XYZ file of C-alpha atoms in Angstrom:
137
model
C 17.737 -26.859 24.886
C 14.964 -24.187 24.325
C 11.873 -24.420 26.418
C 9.122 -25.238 24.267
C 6.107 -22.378 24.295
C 2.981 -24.847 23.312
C 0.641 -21.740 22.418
C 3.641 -20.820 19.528
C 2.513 -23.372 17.630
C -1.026 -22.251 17.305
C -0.040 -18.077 16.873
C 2.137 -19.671 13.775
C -0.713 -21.368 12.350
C -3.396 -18.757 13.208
C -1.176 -16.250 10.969
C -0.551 -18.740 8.044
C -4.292 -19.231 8.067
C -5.119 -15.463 8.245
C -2.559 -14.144 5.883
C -3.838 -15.972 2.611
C -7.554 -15.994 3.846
C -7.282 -12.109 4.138
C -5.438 -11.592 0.952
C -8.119 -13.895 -0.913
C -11.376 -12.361 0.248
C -9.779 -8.767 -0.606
C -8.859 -9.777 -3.944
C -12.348 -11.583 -4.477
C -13.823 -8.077 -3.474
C -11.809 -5.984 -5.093
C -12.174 -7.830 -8.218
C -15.776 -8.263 -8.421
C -16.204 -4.022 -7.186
C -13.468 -2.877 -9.920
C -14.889 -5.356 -12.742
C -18.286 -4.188 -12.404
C -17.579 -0.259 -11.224
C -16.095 -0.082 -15.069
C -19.607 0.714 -16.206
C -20.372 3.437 -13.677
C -16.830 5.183 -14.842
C -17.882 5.040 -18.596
C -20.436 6.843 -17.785
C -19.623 8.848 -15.251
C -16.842 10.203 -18.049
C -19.276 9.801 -20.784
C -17.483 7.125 -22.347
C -13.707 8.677 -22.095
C -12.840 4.816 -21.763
C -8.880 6.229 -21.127
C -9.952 8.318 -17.828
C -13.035 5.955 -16.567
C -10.027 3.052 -16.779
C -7.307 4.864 -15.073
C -9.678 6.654 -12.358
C -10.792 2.936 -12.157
C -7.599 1.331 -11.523
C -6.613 4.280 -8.935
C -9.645 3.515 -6.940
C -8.852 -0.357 -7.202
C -4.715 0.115 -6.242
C -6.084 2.432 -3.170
C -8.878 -0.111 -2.133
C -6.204 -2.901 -1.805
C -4.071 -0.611 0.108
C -6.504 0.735 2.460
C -7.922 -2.451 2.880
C -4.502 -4.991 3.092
C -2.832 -2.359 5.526
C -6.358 -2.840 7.604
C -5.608 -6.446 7.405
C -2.364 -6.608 8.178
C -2.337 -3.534 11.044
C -5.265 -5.493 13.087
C -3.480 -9.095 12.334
C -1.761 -9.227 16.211
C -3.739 -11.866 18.127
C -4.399 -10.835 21.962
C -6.155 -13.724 23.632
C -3.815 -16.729 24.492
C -3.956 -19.388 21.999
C -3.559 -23.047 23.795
C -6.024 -25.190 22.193
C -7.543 -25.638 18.431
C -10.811 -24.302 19.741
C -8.944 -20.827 21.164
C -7.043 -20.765 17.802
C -10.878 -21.234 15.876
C -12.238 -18.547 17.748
C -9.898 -15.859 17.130
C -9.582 -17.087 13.808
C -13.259 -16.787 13.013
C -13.282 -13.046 14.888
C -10.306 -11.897 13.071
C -11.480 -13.072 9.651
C -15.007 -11.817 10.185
C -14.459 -8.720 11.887
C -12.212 -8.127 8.661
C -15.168 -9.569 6.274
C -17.498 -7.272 7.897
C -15.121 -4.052 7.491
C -14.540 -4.985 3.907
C -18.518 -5.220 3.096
C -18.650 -1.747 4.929
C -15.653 -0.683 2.437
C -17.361 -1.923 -0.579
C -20.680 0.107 0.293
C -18.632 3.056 0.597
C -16.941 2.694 -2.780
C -20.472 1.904 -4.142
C -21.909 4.965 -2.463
C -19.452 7.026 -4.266
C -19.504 5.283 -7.467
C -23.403 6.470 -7.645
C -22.957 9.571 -6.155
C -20.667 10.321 -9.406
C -22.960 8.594 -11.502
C -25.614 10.874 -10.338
C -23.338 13.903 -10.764
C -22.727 12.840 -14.362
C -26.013 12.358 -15.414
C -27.121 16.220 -13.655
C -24.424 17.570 -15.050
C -25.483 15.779 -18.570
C -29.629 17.394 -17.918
C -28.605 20.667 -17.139
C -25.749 20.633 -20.425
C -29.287 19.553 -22.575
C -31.238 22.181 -20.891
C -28.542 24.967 -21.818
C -27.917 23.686 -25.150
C -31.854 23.568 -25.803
C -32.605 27.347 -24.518
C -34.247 29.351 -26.954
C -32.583 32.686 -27.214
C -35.098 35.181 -27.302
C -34.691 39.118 -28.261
């Protein structure tokens, strides 16, 4: 007969917990970022809805990887799990040290969704400016 490690228990549920609670938030994220950052591809590609769509859906397939292979790289639990309040601990610091990474990861993606919106629309000025120049003789 196997000797019975009573912390395995806990390590088994700690991961079923942080699996589908990881892969939830990221898709709750990603969703909400990738629904609304539509509008700032439109018009950063003045309304080229094939490109703002695709460039869209590269930025959303790169999010989930960057942000699952976070999740799943940092999953490895180091304290020793013996009791439900050592398994709620390191639940609650694994799952909000990765909540707090992911609202640092959606800033960033914001960040660069106006930084391109702001190119666009400078870009836009200086194409009015040029096309409204009076050529003199």
């Amino acid at each position: 007969m196997k000797p019975v490690h009573i912390g395995a228990d806990f390590y088994l549920i700690a991961y079923l917990v942080y699996i589908p609670v990881v892969l939830v938030i990221t898709w709750y994220v990603s969703h909400s970022l990738f629904k609304n950052g539509k509008i700032f591809m439109l018009d950063i590609f003045r309304g080229k809805q094939d490109i703002a769509f695709a460039t869209n859906k590269l930025f959303e397939t790169g999010f989930y990887l960057m942000n699952l292979g976070f999740a799943f790289a940092t999953m490895r639990i180091y304290h020793y799990l013996d009791s439900n309040r050592a398994l709620m601990e390191s639940l609650s610091a694994k799952i909000g040290g990765f909540c707090i990474y992911l609202g640092a990861m959606l800033f960033l993606n914001l960040f660069f969704f106006f930084r391109g919106r702001k190119a666009a629309k400078l870009r836009m000025a200086e194409e009015a400016r040029i096309t409204n120049t009076v050529v003199r003789d």
